[in-house]
Coordinates of C-alpha atoms and ligand atoms in Angstrom, one line a residue:
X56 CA 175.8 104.0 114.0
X57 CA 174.6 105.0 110.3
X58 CA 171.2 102.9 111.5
X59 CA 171.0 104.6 114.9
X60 CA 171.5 108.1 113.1
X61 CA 168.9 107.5 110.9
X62 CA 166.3 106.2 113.3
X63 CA 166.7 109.3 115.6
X64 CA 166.2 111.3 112.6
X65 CA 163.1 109.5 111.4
X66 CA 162.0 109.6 115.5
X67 CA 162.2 113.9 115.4
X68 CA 160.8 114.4 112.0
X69 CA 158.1 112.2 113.4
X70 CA 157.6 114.4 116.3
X71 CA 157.8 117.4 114.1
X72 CA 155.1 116.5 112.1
X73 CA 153.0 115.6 114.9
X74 CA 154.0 119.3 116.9
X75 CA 152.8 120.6 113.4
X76 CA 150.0 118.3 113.3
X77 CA 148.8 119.6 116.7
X78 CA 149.9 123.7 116.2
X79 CA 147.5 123.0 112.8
X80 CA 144.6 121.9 115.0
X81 CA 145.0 124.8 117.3
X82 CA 145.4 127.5 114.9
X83 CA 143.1 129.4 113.4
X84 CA 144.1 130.0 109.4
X85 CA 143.0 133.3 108.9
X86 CA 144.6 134.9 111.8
X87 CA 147.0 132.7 112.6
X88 CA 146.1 133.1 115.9
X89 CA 145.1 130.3 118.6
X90 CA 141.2 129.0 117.8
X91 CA 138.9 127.7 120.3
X92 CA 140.4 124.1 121.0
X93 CA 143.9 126.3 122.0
X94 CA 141.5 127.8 124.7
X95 CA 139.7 125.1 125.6
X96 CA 143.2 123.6 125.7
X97 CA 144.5 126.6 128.0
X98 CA 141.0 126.8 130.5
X99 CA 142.1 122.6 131.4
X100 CA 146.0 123.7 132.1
X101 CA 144.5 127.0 134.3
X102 CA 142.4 124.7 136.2
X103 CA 145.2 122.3 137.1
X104 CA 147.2 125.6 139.1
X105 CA 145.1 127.7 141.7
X106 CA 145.3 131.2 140.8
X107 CA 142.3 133.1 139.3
X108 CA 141.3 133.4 135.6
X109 CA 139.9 136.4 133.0
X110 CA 138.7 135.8 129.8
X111 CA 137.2 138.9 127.8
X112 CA 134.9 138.1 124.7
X113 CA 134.7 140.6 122.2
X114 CA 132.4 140.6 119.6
X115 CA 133.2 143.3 116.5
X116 CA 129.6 145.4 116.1
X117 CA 128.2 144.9 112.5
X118 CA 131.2 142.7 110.9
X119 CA 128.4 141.2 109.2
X120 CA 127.6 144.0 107.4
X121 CA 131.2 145.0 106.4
X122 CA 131.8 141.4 105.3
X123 CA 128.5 141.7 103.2
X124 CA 128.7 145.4 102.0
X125 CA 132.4 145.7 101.0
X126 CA 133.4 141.7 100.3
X127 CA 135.3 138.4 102.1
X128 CA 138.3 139.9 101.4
X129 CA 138.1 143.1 103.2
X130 CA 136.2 141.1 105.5
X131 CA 139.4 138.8 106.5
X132 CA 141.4 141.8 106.3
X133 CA 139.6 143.7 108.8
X134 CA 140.0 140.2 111.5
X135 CA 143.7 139.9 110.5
X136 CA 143.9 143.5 111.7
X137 CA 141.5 143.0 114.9
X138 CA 143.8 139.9 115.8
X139 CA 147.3 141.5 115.4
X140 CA 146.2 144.6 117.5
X141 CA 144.7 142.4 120.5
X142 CA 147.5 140.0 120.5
X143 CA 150.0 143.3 120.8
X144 CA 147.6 144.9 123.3
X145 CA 146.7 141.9 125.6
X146 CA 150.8 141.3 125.6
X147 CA 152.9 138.0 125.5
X148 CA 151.2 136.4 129.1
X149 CA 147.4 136.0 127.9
X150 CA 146.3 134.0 125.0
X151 CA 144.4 135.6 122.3
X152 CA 142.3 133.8 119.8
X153 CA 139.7 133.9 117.5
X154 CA 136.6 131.4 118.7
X155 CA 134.5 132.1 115.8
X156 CA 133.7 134.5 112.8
X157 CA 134.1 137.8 114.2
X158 CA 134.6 136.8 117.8
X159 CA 137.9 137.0 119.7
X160 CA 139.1 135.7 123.3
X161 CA 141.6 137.5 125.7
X162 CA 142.5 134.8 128.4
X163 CA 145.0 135.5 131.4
X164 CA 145.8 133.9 134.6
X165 CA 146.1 137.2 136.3
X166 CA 143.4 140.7 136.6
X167 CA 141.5 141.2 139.8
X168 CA 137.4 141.5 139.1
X169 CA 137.9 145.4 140.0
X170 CA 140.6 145.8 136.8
X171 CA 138.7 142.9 134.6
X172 CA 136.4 145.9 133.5
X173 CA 139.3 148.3 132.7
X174 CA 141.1 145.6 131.0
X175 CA 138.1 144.9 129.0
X176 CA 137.6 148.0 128.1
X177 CA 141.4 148.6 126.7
X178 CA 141.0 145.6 124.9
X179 CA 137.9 146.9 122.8
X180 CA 139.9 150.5 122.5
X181 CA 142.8 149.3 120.6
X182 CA 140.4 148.1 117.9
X183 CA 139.0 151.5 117.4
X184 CA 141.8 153.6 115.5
X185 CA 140.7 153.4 111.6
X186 CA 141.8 150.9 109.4
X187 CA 143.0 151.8 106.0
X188 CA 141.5 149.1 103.6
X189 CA 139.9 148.5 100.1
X190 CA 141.0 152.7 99.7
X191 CA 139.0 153.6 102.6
X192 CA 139.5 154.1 106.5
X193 CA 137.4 151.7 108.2
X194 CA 136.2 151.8 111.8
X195 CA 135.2 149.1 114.0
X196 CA 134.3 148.8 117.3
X197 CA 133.3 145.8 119.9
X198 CA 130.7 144.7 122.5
X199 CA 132.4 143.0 125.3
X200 CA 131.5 140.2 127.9
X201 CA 134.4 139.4 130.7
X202 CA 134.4 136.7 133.1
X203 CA 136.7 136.6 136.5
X204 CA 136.8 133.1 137.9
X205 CA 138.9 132.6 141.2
X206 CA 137.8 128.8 141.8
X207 CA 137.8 126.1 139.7
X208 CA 134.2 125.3 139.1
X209 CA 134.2 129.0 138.2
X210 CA 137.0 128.6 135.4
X211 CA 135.4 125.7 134.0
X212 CA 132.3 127.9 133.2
X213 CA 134.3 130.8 132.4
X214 CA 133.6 130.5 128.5
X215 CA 130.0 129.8 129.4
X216 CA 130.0 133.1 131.7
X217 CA 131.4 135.4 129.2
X218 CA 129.3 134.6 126.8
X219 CA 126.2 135.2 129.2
X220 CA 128.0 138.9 129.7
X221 CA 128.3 139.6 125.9
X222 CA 124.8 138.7 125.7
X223 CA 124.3 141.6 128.0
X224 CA 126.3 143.8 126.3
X225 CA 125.2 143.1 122.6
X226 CA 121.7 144.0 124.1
X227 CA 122.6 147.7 125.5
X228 CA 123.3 150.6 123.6
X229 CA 126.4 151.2 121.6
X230 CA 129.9 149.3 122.2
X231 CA 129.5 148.3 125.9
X232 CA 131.9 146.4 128.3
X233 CA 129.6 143.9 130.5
X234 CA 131.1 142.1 133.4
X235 CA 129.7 138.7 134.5
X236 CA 128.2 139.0 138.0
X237 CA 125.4 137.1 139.6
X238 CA 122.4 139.4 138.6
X239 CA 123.7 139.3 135.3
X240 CA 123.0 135.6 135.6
X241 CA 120.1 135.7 137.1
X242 CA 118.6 137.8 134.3
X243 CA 119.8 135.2 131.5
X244 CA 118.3 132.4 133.3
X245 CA 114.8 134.4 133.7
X246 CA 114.9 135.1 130.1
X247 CA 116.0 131.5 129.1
X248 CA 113.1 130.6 131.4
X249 CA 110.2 133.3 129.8
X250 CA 111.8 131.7 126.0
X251 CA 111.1 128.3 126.7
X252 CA 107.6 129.0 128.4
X253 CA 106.5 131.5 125.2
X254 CA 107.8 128.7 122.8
X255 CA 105.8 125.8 124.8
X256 CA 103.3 127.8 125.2
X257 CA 103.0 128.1 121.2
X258 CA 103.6 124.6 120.8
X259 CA 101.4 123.2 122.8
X260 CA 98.3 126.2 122.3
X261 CA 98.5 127.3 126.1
X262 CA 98.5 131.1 125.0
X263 CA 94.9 132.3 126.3
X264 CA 93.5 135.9 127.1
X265 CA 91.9 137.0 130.2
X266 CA 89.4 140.0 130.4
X267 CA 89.2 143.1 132.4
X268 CA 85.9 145.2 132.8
X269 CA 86.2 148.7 131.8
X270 CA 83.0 151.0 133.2
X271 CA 81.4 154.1 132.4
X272 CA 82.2 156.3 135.3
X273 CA 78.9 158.7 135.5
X274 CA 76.2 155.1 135.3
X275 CA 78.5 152.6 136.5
X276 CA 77.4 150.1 132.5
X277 CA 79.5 147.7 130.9
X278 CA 81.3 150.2 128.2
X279 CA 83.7 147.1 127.5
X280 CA 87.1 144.9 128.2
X281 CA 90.6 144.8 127.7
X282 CA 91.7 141.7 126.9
X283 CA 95.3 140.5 128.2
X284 CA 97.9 138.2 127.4
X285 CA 98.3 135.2 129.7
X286 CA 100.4 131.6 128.9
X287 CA 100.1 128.7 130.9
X288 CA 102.7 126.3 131.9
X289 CA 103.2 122.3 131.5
X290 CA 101.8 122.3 135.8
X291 CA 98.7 124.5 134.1
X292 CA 100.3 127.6 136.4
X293 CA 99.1 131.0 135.0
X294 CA 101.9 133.1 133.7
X295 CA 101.3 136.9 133.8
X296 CA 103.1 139.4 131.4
X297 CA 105.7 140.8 133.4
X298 CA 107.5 137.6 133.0
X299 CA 107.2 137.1 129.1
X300 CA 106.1 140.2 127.4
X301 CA 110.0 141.7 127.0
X302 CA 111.4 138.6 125.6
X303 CA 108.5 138.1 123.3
X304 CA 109.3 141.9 122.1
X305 CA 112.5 141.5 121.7
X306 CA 112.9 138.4 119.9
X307 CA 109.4 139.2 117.4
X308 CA 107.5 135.5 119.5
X309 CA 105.2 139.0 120.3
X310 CA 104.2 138.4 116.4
X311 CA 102.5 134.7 117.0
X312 CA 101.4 135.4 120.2
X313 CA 99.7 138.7 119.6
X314 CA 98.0 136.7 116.4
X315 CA 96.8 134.2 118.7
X316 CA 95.1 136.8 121.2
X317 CA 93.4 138.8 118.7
X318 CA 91.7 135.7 117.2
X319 CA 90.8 134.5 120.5
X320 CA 89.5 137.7 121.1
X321 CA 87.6 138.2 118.0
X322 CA 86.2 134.6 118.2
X323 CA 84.5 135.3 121.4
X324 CA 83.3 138.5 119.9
X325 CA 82.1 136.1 117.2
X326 CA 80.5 134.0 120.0
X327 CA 79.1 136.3 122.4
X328 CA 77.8 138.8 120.4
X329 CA 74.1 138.9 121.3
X330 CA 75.2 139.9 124.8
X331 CA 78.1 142.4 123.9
X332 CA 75.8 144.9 121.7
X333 CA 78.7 145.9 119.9
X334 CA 80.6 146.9 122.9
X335 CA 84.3 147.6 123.1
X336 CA 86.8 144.8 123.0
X337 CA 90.6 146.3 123.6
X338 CA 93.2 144.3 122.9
X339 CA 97.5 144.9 123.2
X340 CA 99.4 145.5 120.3
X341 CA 103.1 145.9 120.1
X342 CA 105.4 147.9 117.4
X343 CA 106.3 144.5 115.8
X344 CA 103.1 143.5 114.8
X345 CA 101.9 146.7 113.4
X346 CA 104.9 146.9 111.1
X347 CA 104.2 144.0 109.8
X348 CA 103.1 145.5 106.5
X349 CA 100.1 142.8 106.3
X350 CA 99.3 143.5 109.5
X351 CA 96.5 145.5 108.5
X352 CA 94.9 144.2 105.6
X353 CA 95.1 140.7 107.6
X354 CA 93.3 142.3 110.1
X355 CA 90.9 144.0 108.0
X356 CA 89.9 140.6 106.1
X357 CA 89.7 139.4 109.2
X358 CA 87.3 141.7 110.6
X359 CA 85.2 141.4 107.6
X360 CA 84.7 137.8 107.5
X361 CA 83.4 137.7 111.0
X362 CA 81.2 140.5 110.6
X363 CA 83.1 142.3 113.6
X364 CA 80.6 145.1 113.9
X365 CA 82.4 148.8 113.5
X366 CA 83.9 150.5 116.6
X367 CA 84.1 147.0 118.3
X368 CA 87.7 146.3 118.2
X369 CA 89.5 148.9 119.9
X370 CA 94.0 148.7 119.6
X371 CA 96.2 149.7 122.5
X372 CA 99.2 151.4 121.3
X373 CA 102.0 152.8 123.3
X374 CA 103.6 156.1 122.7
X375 CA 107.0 153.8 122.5
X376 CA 105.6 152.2 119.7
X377 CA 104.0 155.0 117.4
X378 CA 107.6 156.7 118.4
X379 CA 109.3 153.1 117.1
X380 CA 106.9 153.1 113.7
X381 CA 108.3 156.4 113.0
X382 CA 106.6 157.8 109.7
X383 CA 104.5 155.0 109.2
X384 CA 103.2 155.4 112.6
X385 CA 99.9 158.1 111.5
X386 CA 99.3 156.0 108.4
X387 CA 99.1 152.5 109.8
X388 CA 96.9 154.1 112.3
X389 CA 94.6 156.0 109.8
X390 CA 94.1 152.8 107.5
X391 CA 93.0 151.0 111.0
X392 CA 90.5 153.8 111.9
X393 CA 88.6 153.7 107.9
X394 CA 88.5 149.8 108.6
X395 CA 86.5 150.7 112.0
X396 CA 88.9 150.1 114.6
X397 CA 89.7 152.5 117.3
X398 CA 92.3 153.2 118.4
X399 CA 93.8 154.0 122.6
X400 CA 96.9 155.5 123.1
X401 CA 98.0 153.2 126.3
X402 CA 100.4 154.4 129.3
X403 CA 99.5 157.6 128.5
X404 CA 101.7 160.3 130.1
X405 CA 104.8 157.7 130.5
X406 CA 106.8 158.4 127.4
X407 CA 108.6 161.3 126.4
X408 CA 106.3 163.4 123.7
X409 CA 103.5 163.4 125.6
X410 CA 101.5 166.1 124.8
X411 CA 102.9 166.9 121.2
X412 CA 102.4 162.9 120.4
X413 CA 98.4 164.0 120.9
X414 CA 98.5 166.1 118.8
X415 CA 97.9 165.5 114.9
X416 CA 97.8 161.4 115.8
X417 CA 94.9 159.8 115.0
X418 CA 93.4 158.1 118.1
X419 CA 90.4 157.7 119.8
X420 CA 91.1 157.0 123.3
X421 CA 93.3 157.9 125.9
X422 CA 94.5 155.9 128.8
X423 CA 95.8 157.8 132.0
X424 CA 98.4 155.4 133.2
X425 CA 97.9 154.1 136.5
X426 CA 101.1 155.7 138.5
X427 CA 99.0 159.0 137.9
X428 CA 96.0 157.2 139.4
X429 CA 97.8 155.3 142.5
X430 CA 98.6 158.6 143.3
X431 CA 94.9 160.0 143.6
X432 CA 93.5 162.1 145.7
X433 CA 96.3 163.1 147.9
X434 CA 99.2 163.6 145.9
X435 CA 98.5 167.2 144.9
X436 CA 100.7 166.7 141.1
X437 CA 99.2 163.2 140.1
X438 CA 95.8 165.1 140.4
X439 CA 96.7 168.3 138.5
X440 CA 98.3 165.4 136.0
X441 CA 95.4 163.8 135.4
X442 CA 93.2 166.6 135.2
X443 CA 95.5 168.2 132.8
X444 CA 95.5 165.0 130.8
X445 CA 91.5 164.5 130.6
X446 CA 91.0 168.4 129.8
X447 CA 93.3 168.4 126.6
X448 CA 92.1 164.5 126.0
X449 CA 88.3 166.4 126.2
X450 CA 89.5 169.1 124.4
X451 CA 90.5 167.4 121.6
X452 CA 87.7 165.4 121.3
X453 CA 88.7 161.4 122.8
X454 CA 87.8 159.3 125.4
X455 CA 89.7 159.1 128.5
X456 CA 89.8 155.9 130.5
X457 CA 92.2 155.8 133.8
X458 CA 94.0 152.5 134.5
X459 CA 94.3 150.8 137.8
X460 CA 91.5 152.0 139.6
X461 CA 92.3 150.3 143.1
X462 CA 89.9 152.5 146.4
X463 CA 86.9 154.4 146.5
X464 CA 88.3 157.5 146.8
X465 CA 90.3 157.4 143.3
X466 CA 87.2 156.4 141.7
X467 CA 85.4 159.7 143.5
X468 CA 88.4 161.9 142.6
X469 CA 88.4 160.5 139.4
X470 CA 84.5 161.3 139.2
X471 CA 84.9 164.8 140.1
X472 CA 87.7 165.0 137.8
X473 CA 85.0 164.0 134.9
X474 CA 86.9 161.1 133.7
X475 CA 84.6 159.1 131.4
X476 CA 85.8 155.8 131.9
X477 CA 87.3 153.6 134.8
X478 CA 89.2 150.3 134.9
X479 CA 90.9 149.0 138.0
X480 CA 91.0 146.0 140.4
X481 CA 88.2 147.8 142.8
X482 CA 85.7 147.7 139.7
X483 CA 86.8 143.9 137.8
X484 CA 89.9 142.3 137.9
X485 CA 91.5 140.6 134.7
X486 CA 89.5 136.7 134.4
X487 CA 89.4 134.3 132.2
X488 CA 86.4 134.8 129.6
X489 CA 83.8 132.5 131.3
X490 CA 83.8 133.9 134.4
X491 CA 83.9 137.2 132.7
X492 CA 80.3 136.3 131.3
X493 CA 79.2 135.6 134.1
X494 CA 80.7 138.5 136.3
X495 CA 79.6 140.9 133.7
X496 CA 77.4 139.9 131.4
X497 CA 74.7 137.4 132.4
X498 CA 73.7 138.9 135.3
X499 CA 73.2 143.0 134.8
X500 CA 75.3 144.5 137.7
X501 CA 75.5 147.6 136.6
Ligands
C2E57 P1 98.6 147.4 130.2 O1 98.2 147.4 128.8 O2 98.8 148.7 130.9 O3 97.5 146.6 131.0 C1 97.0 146.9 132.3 C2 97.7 146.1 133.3 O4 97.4 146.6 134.6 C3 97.3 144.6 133.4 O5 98.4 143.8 133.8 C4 96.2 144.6 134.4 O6 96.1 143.3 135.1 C5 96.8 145.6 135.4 N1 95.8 146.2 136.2 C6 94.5 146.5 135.9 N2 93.9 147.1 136.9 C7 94.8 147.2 137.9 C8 94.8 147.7 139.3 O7 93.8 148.2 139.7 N3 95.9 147.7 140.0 C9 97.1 147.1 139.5 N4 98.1 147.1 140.3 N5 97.1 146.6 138.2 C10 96.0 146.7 137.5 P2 98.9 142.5 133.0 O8 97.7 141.7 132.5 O9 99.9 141.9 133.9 O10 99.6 143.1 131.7 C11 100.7 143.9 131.8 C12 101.1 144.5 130.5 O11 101.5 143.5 129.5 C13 100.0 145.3 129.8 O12 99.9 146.5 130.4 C14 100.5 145.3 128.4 O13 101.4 146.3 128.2 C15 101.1 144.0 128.2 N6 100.2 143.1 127.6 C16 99.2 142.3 128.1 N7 98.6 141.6 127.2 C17 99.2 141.9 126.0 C18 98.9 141.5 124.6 O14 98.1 140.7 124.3 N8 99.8 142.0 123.7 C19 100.8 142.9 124.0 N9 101.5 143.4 123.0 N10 101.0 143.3 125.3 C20 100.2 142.8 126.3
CA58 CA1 96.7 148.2 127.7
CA59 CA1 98.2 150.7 130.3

């Protein structure tokens, strides 16, 4: 009996250590809370029972900086706190756990997609009250991505689907709730999709420029180009900007790319220069590159070396970006303009300082953006717009050139309007450089 006892007793401490063994694995240490093989563990068990799922992701906005400003410790302080007040808040049904540094999971077999959001949104709240810590009160706050699945393929990807809606979230304004849905979807897979063409396009030098003509409206001559972006694909498709140019902002691949087009650009200066006669060359430039502090003395060096003749190499700025440089915005500019570049303030009219951005900036060029020109000559505003525009732009001594040019009778208008310079699909359409030559260079047109 003695023998029996003692092998039943050895048989539950067994199964004690291995319960421990296995809470150990599924527990994260700083928290105490369930880690990300507990939910893992818990999406498999919700998949085996029909009912629908919800899993909220939070993500605390600048732990980061906490954990680096004020220390580890206050740092695991500060997710001991965030995981006690979700685990009370999301209540005994739903799992709570921490998936990774400063990332937590609420996961419940229950919540209809119309309450996910409120749900959500409760669960970021009760982070919010201040937390007294290292003698101060610290406040924290979270971006949220939820997923509802109702189907099992759906719960299988609910992780994956969160996820996609914090990215969302992170990317907006402030602490923001984002719930999963399909165009939410479709937007991470277009951006997954621009990423990987930018990056292969890098890779495997498919980044080329195409041209546009831009004329002198009173003689119909060459003044110049524009030169924009374009990236072909593995099939050798043509890839306009629309698809790539906010990714590349937004993750800084506008920094390689815009290198890329401006030495293409000033190469075929380089090359074509006994027909360009020192003509304009415009080319884009974003916010990222200019505040690049060797943007300009790269440039300048640059400019030297290739004996870029003065007043050649013309920069298209947006008001968003001399708004995004801030203070260093009119000196960036001014050290461009003593190195000879000019400078064209693009989109003109679009952003939000208009008129008080002219003045006191130091640019060259103005460029009426073409929804004032689409709506030439019958929409009675666009025209006292663009008049208003090229008067002050006269005024004050630049250059106006209207965008998007597209019938006759805007390029008349526009005429009357004495608007100096036109650029549109009715004069030249964007090309690639050779046929660019040939369009409007080898043969004078006019
Ligand atoms: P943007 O600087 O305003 O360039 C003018 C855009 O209008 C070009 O589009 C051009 O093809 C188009 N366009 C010209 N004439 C007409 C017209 O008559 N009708 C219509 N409907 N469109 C016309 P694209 O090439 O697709 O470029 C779009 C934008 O992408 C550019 O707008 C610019 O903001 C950006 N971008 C292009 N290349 C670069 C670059 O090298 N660097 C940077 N940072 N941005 C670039
Ligand atoms: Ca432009
Ligand atoms: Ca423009």
């Amino acid at each position: 009996a003695l023998t029996a006892y003692a092998v039943a007793t050895v048989a539950e401490a067994q199964a004690d250590s291995v319960r421990e063994l296995r809470r150990q694995a599924t527990t994260d240490s700083l928290t105490g809370l369930p880690n990300r093989r507990a939910v893992l563990e818990r999406i498999d068990e919700l998949i085996a029972v029909p009912g629908s799922a919800t899993l909220v992701m939070l993500d605390i906005v600048g732990f980061q900086h906490i954990n680096d400003s004020l220390g580890h410790i206050v740092g695991d302080q500060l997710l001991h706190t965030a995981g006690e007040r979700l685990a009370q808040a999301a209540g005994p049904e739903r799992l709570v756990s921490r998936i990774s540094s400063d990332e937590f999971v609420v996961l419940g077999a229950d919540l209809s997609e119309t309450d996910s959001w409120e749900f959500a949104d409760r669960m970021r709240a009760c982070l919010t009250p201040p937390i007294a810590l290292a003698d101060r009160l610290l406040t924290i706050d979270a971006d949220c991505g939820v997923a509802v699945a109702t189907t099992d393929s759906e719960i299988r990807k609910l992780l994956a689907n969160a996820d996609i809606a914090l990215m969302a979230a992170r990317r907006s304004v402030g602490p923001t709730v984002c719930v999963f849905s399909s165009e939410i979807a479709r937007q991470h897979t277009r951006e997954s999709q621009a990423r990987t063409l930018i990056h292969q396009a890098l890779d495997h030098d498919r980044v080329r420029i195409h041209m546009q003509p831009v004329f002198h409206t009173a003689t119909g001559a060459l003044d110049g180009a524009e030169v924009l972006m374009r990236l072909d694909d593995a099939e050798g498709r043509c890839h306009l900007p629309a698809e790539f140019i906010d990714v590349a902002e937004a993750s800084g691949l506008i920094v390689p790319l815009g290198r890329i087009v401006l030495r293409q650009s000033l190469e075929w200066v380089v090359a074509h220069g006994n027909l360009w006669h020192g003509r304009r060359l415009a080319v884009n430039v974003s916010v990222r590159e200019l505040a690049d502090p060797q943007y300009v003395s790269n440039l300048v060096s640059a400019l030297h070396d290739l004996r870029i003749p003065t007043g050649t190499l013309v920069l298209e700025v947006t008001e968003r970006t001399i708004l995004d440089l801030g203070s260093r915005a009119v000196h960036t500019l001014d050290q461009l303009r003593a190195a000879g570049v000019r400078i064209a303030l693009d989109d003109f009219g679009t952003g939000y300082s208009s008129i008080s951005a002219l003045r006191g900036l130091p640019i060259d060029i103005t460029k009426i953006d073409q929804s004032f020109v689409s709506g030439l000559p019958t929409q009675a505003d666009d025209v006292a717009i663009v008049a208003a525009v090229h008067n002050l732009a006269r005024d004050l001594g630049l250059t106006t050139v209207a965008e998007g040019v597209e019938t006759p009778e805007q390029s008349a208008m526009l005429a009357e309007l004495g608007v100096t310079h036109l650029q549109g699909f009715l004069l030249g359409r964007p090309c690639p450089p050779e046929e660019f030559v040939t369009r409007h260079l080898a043969t004078p047109t006019g």
